[in-house]
Amino acid sequence: MSEPVFSVIAPIYNELENLPLLYARVKEVMDSTGEPWELILVDDGSSDGSTDVMRSLSAEDERVRPVIFARNFGHQIAVTAGMDYSRGQAVTIIDADLQDPPEVILDLIAKWREGYQIVYAVRSEREGESWFKLTTASLFYKLIFKITDVKIPLNTGDFRLIDRKALDVINNMRERNRFLRGMGAWVGFKQIGVEYKRHARHAGQSHYPLKNMIRLALNAITGFSTYPLKLLTNGGVFLVGLSLVLLLIYLLLAIFNNFDLTYVLATWLTLIFLAGVLLIGMGILGEYIGRTYDEAKGRPLYIVAEGPKEPFDPTRLDNKINLEGTKNDEN
């Protein structure tokens, strides 16, 4: 089998009903390119028989390469493993539920051939999603765009094509609390968006409930923004200033109007309010400290129980990478 030009990565978690159609549609699309390709299916601890289907597909078509985790590590880690094991010069990330149509990959490839190194898919329409999901998703993207240090395009997910040069840089970023679309924006390179209509899920239930969306948003904020810390500092300055102004007002009232300062209830309410602010601030700080703790433990991002050999080796790249892919000369 020749080295693939294109790699397609699909994280799999209990997608038994979607896998055969996913493979068929990806195969039809990628065969039409006339170039060698591979489909990397990363099993993120499935328990519904998806693993056996992946093995069967691999036995029928050597271009299908299953990577099977020892347990569930999460969507972003599963995508990371797929990127580590990919060999193509252009790597596409797609969900297995077929909400992101594989046929759009051809549009992404067309932009890549024009010289773009990251081509992200922009959701112009979202079919079959509830009002609550649409509203929370819209708020999520607007919040992330507003407060993160890098500008992450609105209405984009992980569905995108990444050139090998950009992918090697992203692969060298080994943080554990990962937000891949933020990492893609951070590395720069020549980027462009392609609009598409996101379809309803083909079968099964969503594996991204509200709690996972909140966790992803938290990773995005704490990984790419110090805004919460600045907000905490500004809030503290405001409260100190407000307390001094109120103290001055009360003193003037007490001096000129015999104003009684012994308001026990008001004092307790103030203390409770300030305690709540302090606890929220400690929680924000705790998130940043917790991320540092996770990085310091140095555990592997994932454990592969069964899969291809020779994944990405993060030690092969220096922290400084020039655009020609060689290490910078320090002298």
PDB file of N, CA, C and O in Angstrom, residues 13-62:
ATOM      1  N   TYR A  13     -17.366   6.528  19.193  1.00  0.00           N
ATOM      2  CA  TYR A  13     -17.835   6.118  20.525  1.00  0.00           C
ATOM      3  C   TYR A  13     -19.283   5.643  20.382  1.00  0.00           C
ATOM      4  O   TYR A  13     -20.206   6.438  20.226  1.00  0.00           O
ATOM      5  N   ASN A  14     -19.454   4.330  20.369  1.00  0.00           N
ATOM      6  CA  ASN A  14     -20.776   3.716  20.236  1.00  0.00           C
ATOM      7  C   ASN A  14     -21.517   4.222  18.987  1.00  0.00           C
ATOM      8  O   ASN A  14     -22.601   4.786  19.062  1.00  0.00           O
ATOM      9  N   GLU A  15     -20.899   3.995  17.835  1.00  0.00           N
ATOM     10  CA  GLU A  15     -21.473   4.424  16.553  1.00  0.00           C
ATOM     11  C   GLU A  15     -21.755   3.217  15.661  1.00  0.00           C
ATOM     12  O   GLU A  15     -21.549   3.258  14.448  1.00  0.00           O
ATOM     13  N   LEU A  16     -22.253   2.142  16.249  1.00  0.00           N
ATOM     14  CA  LEU A  16     -22.481   0.891  15.523  1.00  0.00           C
ATOM     15  C   LEU A  16     -23.350   1.089  14.286  1.00  0.00           C
ATOM     16  O   LEU A  16     -23.060   0.564  13.207  1.00  0.00           O
ATOM     17  N   GLU A  17     -24.425   1.855  14.415  1.00  0.00           N
ATOM     18  CA  GLU A  17     -25.368   2.027  13.312  1.00  0.00           C
ATOM     19  C   GLU A  17     -24.825   2.947  12.219  1.00  0.00           C
ATOM     20  O   GLU A  17     -25.288   2.895  11.078  1.00  0.00           O
ATOM     21  N   ASN A  18     -23.858   3.794  12.563  1.00  0.00           N
ATOM     22  CA  ASN A  18     -23.358   4.787  11.603  1.00  0.00           C
ATOM     23  C   ASN A  18     -22.115   4.331  10.846  1.00  0.00           C
ATOM     24  O   ASN A  18     -21.834   4.840   9.755  1.00  0.00           O
ATOM     25  N   LEU A  19     -21.369   3.387  11.406  1.00  0.00           N
ATOM     26  CA  LEU A  19     -20.077   3.023  10.832  1.00  0.00           C
ATOM     27  C   LEU A  19     -20.139   2.514   9.388  1.00  0.00           C
ATOM     28  O   LEU A  19     -19.345   2.972   8.547  1.00  0.00           O
ATOM     29  N   PRO A  20     -21.028   1.580   9.051  1.00  0.00           N
ATOM     30  CA  PRO A  20     -21.034   1.092   7.655  1.00  0.00           C
ATOM     31  C   PRO A  20     -21.291   2.204   6.644  1.00  0.00           C
ATOM     32  O   PRO A  20     -20.621   2.273   5.606  1.00  0.00           O
ATOM     33  N   LEU A  21     -22.253   3.096   6.930  1.00  0.00           N
ATOM     34  CA  LEU A  21     -22.565   4.177   5.988  1.00  0.00           C
ATOM     35  C   LEU A  21     -21.433   5.208   5.979  1.00  0.00           C
ATOM     36  O   LEU A  21     -21.109   5.757   4.909  1.00  0.00           O
ATOM     37  N   LEU A  22     -20.836   5.461   7.121  1.00  0.00           N
ATOM     38  CA  LEU A  22     -19.697   6.381   7.164  1.00  0.00           C
ATOM     39  C   LEU A  22     -18.588   5.881   6.239  1.00  0.00           C
ATOM     40  O   LEU A  22     -18.051   6.643   5.421  1.00  0.00           O
ATOM     41  N   TYR A  23     -18.249   4.610   6.359  1.00  0.00           N
ATOM     42  CA  TYR A  23     -17.193   4.035   5.522  1.00  0.00           C
ATOM     43  C   TYR A  23     -17.564   4.119   4.042  1.00  0.00           C
ATOM     44  O   TYR A  23     -16.745   4.516   3.205  1.00  0.00           O
ATOM     45  N   ALA A  24     -18.808   3.762   3.716  1.00  0.00           N
ATOM     46  CA  ALA A  24     -19.235   3.748   2.309  1.00  0.00           C
ATOM     47  C   ALA A  24     -19.152   5.139   1.697  1.00  0.00           C
ATOM     48  O   ALA A  24     -18.678   5.306   0.563  1.00  0.00           O
ATOM     49  N   ARG A  25     -19.606   6.142   2.437  1.00  0.00           N
ATOM     50  CA  ARG A  25     -19.607   7.506   1.889  1.00  0.00           C
ATOM     51  C   ARG A  25     -18.196   8.080   1.807  1.00  0.00           C
ATOM     52  O   ARG A  25     -17.856   8.761   0.838  1.00  0.00           O
ATOM     53  N   VAL A  26     -17.371   7.812   2.833  1.00  0.00           N
ATOM     54  CA  VAL A  26     -15.990   8.277   2.786  1.00  0.00           C
ATOM     55  C   VAL A  26     -15.249   7.612   1.635  1.00  0.00           C
ATOM     56  O   VAL A  26     -14.489   8.257   0.899  1.00  0.00           O
ATOM     57  N   LYS A  27     -15.472   6.310   1.453  1.00  0.00           N
ATOM     58  CA  LYS A  27     -14.806   5.575   0.366  1.00  0.00           C
ATOM     59  C   LYS A  27     -15.177   6.161  -0.995  1.00  0.00           C
ATOM     60  O   LYS A  27     -14.313   6.378  -1.853  1.00  0.00           O
ATOM     61  N   GLU A  28     -16.469   6.420  -1.197  1.00  0.00           N
ATOM     62  CA  GLU A  28     -16.907   6.969  -2.484  1.00  0.00           C
ATOM     63  C   GLU A  28     -16.261   8.332  -2.745  1.00  0.00           C
ATOM     64  O   GLU A  28     -15.793   8.610  -3.853  1.00  0.00           O
ATOM     65  N   VAL A  29     -16.240   9.170  -1.706  1.00  0.00           N
ATOM     66  CA  VAL A  29     -15.679  10.513  -1.855  1.00  0.00           C
ATOM     67  C   VAL A  29     -14.178  10.461  -2.107  1.00  0.00           C
ATOM     68  O   VAL A  29     -13.652  11.103  -3.036  1.00  0.00           O
ATOM     69  N   MET A  30     -13.469   9.681  -1.298  1.00  0.00           N
ATOM     70  CA  MET A  30     -12.009   9.675  -1.401  1.00  0.00           C
ATOM     71  C   MET A  30     -11.535   8.954  -2.661  1.00  0.00           C
ATOM     72  O   MET A  30     -10.513   9.322  -3.243  1.00  0.00           O
ATOM     73  N   ASP A  31     -12.247   7.933  -3.102  1.00  0.00           N
ATOM     74  CA  ASP A  31     -11.887   7.270  -4.364  1.00  0.00           C
ATOM     75  C   ASP A  31     -11.978   8.230  -5.540  1.00  0.00           C
ATOM     76  O   ASP A  31     -11.212   8.123  -6.515  1.00  0.00           O
ATOM     77  N   SER A  32     -12.914   9.186  -5.444  1.00  0.00           N
ATOM     78  CA  SER A  32     -13.099  10.126  -6.547  1.00  0.00           C
ATOM     79  C   SER A  32     -11.928  11.092  -6.697  1.00  0.00           C
ATOM     80  O   SER A  32     -11.787  11.741  -7.743  1.00  0.00           O
ATOM     81  N   THR A  33     -11.064  11.196  -5.677  1.00  0.00           N
ATOM     82  CA  THR A  33      -9.902  12.091  -5.776  1.00  0.00           C
ATOM     83  C   THR A  33      -8.816  11.511  -6.655  1.00  0.00           C
ATOM     84  O   THR A  33      -7.949  12.242  -7.149  1.00  0.00           O
ATOM     85  N   GLY A  34      -8.820  10.184  -6.821  1.00  0.00           N
ATOM     86  CA  GLY A  34      -7.777   9.535  -7.609  1.00  0.00           C
ATOM     87  C   GLY A  34      -6.437   9.443  -6.902  1.00  0.00           C
ATOM     88  O   GLY A  34      -5.433   9.089  -7.525  1.00  0.00           O
ATOM     89  N   GLU A  35      -6.415   9.747  -5.603  1.00  0.00           N
ATOM     90  CA  GLU A  35      -5.187   9.711  -4.811  1.00  0.00           C
ATOM     91  C   GLU A  35      -5.289   8.656  -3.710  1.00  0.00           C
ATOM     92  O   GLU A  35      -6.390   8.309  -3.266  1.00  0.00           O
ATOM     93  N   PRO A  36      -4.146   8.118  -3.246  1.00  0.00           N
ATOM     94  CA  PRO A  36      -4.173   7.179  -2.112  1.00  0.00           C
ATOM     95  C   PRO A  36      -4.714   7.866  -0.858  1.00  0.00           C
ATOM     96  O   PRO A  36      -4.423   9.035  -0.621  1.00  0.00           O
ATOM     97  N   TRP A  37      -5.478   7.118  -0.066  1.00  0.00           N
ATOM     98  CA  TRP A  37      -6.066   7.691   1.141  1.00  0.00           C
ATOM     99  C   TRP A  37      -6.158   6.623   2.226  1.00  0.00           C
ATOM    100  O   TRP A  37      -6.002   5.441   1.984  1.00  0.00           O
ATOM    101  N   GLU A  38      -6.405   7.079   3.431  1.00  0.00           N
ATOM    102  CA  GLU A  38      -6.619   6.178   4.562  1.00  0.00           C
ATOM    103  C   GLU A  38      -7.727   6.743   5.442  1.00  0.00           C
ATOM    104  O   GLU A  38      -7.950   7.958   5.482  1.00  0.00           O
ATOM    105  N   LEU A  39      -8.440   5.833   6.097  1.00  0.00           N
ATOM    106  CA  LEU A  39      -9.483   6.209   7.053  1.00  0.00           C
ATOM    107  C   LEU A  39      -9.071   5.688   8.423  1.00  0.00           C
ATOM    108  O   LEU A  39      -8.974   4.471   8.621  1.00  0.00           O
ATOM    109  N   ILE A  40      -8.801   6.594   9.339  1.00  0.00           N
ATOM    110  CA  ILE A  40      -8.382   6.217  10.695  1.00  0.00           C
ATOM    111  C   ILE A  40      -9.589   6.311  11.609  1.00  0.00           C
ATOM    112  O   ILE A  40     -10.150   7.393  11.824  1.00  0.00           O
ATOM    113  N   LEU A  41     -10.018   5.176  12.135  1.00  0.00           N
ATOM    114  CA  LEU A  41     -11.150   5.094  13.057  1.00  0.00           C
ATOM    115  C   LEU A  41     -10.601   4.902  14.462  1.00  0.00           C
ATOM    116  O   LEU A  41      -9.963   3.888  14.752  1.00  0.00           O
ATOM    117  N   VAL A  42     -10.836   5.858  15.335  1.00  0.00           N
ATOM    118  CA  VAL A  42     -10.305   5.811  16.701  1.00  0.00           C
ATOM    119  C   VAL A  42     -11.436   5.411  17.636  1.00  0.00           C
ATOM    120  O   VAL A  42     -12.377   6.174  17.869  1.00  0.00           O
ATOM    121  N   ASP A  43     -11.359   4.196  18.162  1.00  0.00           N
ATOM    122  CA  ASP A  43     -12.387   3.678  19.067  1.00  0.00           C
ATOM    123  C   ASP A  43     -12.128   4.190  20.478  1.00  0.00           C
ATOM    124  O   ASP A  43     -11.181   3.773  21.142  1.00  0.00           O
ATOM    125  N   ASP A  44     -12.998   5.070  20.944  1.00  0.00           N
ATOM    126  CA  ASP A  44     -12.834   5.714  22.253  1.00  0.00           C
ATOM    127  C   ASP A  44     -13.598   4.953  23.336  1.00  0.00           C
ATOM    128  O   ASP A  44     -14.447   5.510  24.028  1.00  0.00           O
ATOM    129  N   GLY A  45     -13.304   3.663  23.460  1.00  0.00           N
ATOM    130  CA  GLY A  45     -13.923   2.859  24.512  1.00  0.00           C
ATOM    131  C   GLY A  45     -15.359   2.472  24.227  1.00  0.00           C
ATOM    132  O   GLY A  45     -16.196   2.440  25.144  1.00  0.00           O
ATOM    133  N   SER A  46     -15.691   2.150  22.980  1.00  0.00           N
ATOM    134  CA  SER A  46     -17.062   1.777  22.626  1.00  0.00           C
ATOM    135  C   SER A  46     -17.458   0.456  23.298  1.00  0.00           C
ATOM    136  O   SER A  46     -16.618  -0.420  23.535  1.00  0.00           O
ATOM    137  N   SER A  47     -18.781   0.328  23.561  1.00  0.00           N
ATOM    138  CA  SER A  47     -19.278  -0.893  24.209  1.00  0.00           C
ATOM    139  C   SER A  47     -20.469  -1.491  23.467  1.00  0.00           C
ATOM    140  O   SER A  47     -21.134  -2.382  23.993  1.00  0.00           O
ATOM    141  N   ASP A  48     -20.744  -0.987  22.242  1.00  0.00           N
ATOM    142  CA  ASP A  48     -21.937  -1.433  21.520  1.00  0.00           C
ATOM    143  C   ASP A  48     -21.615  -2.333  20.322  1.00  0.00           C
ATOM    144  O   ASP A  48     -22.500  -2.626  19.515  1.00  0.00           O
ATOM    145  N   GLY A  49     -20.371  -2.768  20.188  1.00  0.00           N
ATOM    146  CA  GLY A  49     -19.984  -3.587  19.054  1.00  0.00           C
ATOM    147  C   GLY A  49     -19.289  -2.811  17.953  1.00  0.00           C
ATOM    148  O   GLY A  49     -18.919  -3.398  16.922  1.00  0.00           O
ATOM    149  N   SER A  50     -19.100  -1.507  18.141  1.00  0.00           N
ATOM    150  CA  SER A  50     -18.414  -0.696  17.126  1.00  0.00           C
ATOM    151  C   SER A  50     -17.004  -1.209  16.864  1.00  0.00           C
ATOM    152  O   SER A  50     -16.529  -1.184  15.717  1.00  0.00           O
ATOM    153  N   THR A  51     -16.353  -1.697  17.902  1.00  0.00           N
ATOM    154  CA  THR A  51     -14.976  -2.173  17.770  1.00  0.00           C
ATOM    155  C   THR A  51     -14.887  -3.326  16.776  1.00  0.00           C
ATOM    156  O   THR A  51     -13.989  -3.367  15.930  1.00  0.00           O
ATOM    157  N   ASP A  52     -15.811  -4.268  16.867  1.00  0.00           N
ATOM    158  CA  ASP A  52     -15.807  -5.410  15.953  1.00  0.00           C
ATOM    159  C   ASP A  52     -16.067  -4.963  14.506  1.00  0.00           C
ATOM    160  O   ASP A  52     -15.476  -5.507  13.560  1.00  0.00           O
ATOM    161  N   VAL A  53     -16.949  -3.996  14.328  1.00  0.00           N
ATOM    162  CA  VAL A  53     -17.225  -3.488  12.977  1.00  0.00           C
ATOM    163  C   VAL A  53     -15.970  -2.836  12.407  1.00  0.00           C
ATOM    164  O   VAL A  53     -15.642  -3.017  11.223  1.00  0.00           O
ATOM    165  N   MET A  54     -15.246  -2.096  13.237  1.00  0.00           N
ATOM    166  CA  MET A  54     -14.008  -1.460  12.796  1.00  0.00           C
ATOM    167  C   MET A  54     -12.994  -2.505  12.349  1.00  0.00           C
ATOM    168  O   MET A  54     -12.330  -2.348  11.316  1.00  0.00           O
ATOM    169  N   ARG A  55     -12.884  -3.584  13.104  1.00  0.00           N
ATOM    170  CA  ARG A  55     -11.951  -4.654  12.734  1.00  0.00           C
ATOM    171  C   ARG A  55     -12.368  -5.296  11.407  1.00  0.00           C
ATOM    172  O   ARG A  55     -11.518  -5.621  10.564  1.00  0.00           O
ATOM    173  N   SER A  56     -13.678  -5.484  11.229  1.00  0.00           N
ATOM    174  CA  SER A  56     -14.173  -6.090   9.989  1.00  0.00           C
ATOM    175  C   SER A  56     -13.898  -5.202   8.787  1.00  0.00           C
ATOM    176  O   SER A  56     -13.471  -5.678   7.725  1.00  0.00           O
ATOM    177  N   LEU A  57     -14.116  -3.916   8.949  1.00  0.00           N
ATOM    178  CA  LEU A  57     -13.845  -2.977   7.860  1.00  0.00           C
ATOM    179  C   LEU A  57     -12.368  -2.969   7.507  1.00  0.00           C
ATOM    180  O   LEU A  57     -11.991  -2.914   6.329  1.00  0.00           O
ATOM    181  N   SER A  58     -11.525  -3.059   8.530  1.00  0.00           N
ATOM    182  CA  SER A  58     -10.080  -3.076   8.303  1.00  0.00           C
ATOM    183  C   SER A  58      -9.646  -4.343   7.565  1.00  0.00           C
ATOM    184  O   SER A  58      -8.751  -4.309   6.714  1.00  0.00           O
ATOM    185  N   ALA A  59     -10.308  -5.467   7.896  1.00  0.00           N
ATOM    186  CA  ALA A  59      -9.978  -6.730   7.238  1.00  0.00           C
ATOM    187  C   ALA A  59     -10.385  -6.705   5.763  1.00  0.00           C
ATOM    188  O   ALA A  59      -9.728  -7.308   4.908  1.00  0.00           O
ATOM    189  N   GLU A  60     -11.468  -5.997   5.452  1.00  0.00           N
ATOM    190  CA  GLU A  60     -11.950  -5.911   4.073  1.00  0.00           C
ATOM    191  C   GLU A  60     -11.180  -4.875   3.255  1.00  0.00           C
ATOM    192  O   GLU A  60     -11.037  -5.015   2.042  1.00  0.00           O
ATOM    193  N   ASP A  61     -10.717  -3.820   3.911  1.00  0.00           N
ATOM    194  CA  ASP A  61     -10.065  -2.719   3.199  1.00  0.00           C
ATOM    195  C   ASP A  61      -8.869  -2.255   4.028  1.00  0.00           C
ATOM    196  O   ASP A  61      -9.038  -1.718   5.125  1.00  0.00           O
ATOM    197  N   GLU A  62      -7.668  -2.483   3.519  1.00  0.00           N
ATOM    198  CA  GLU A  62      -6.459  -2.145   4.274  1.00  0.00           C
ATOM    199  C   GLU A  62      -6.283  -0.645   4.472  1.00  0.00           C
ATOM    200  O   GLU A  62      -5.469  -0.214   5.283  1.00  0.00           O
TER     201      GLU A  62
END
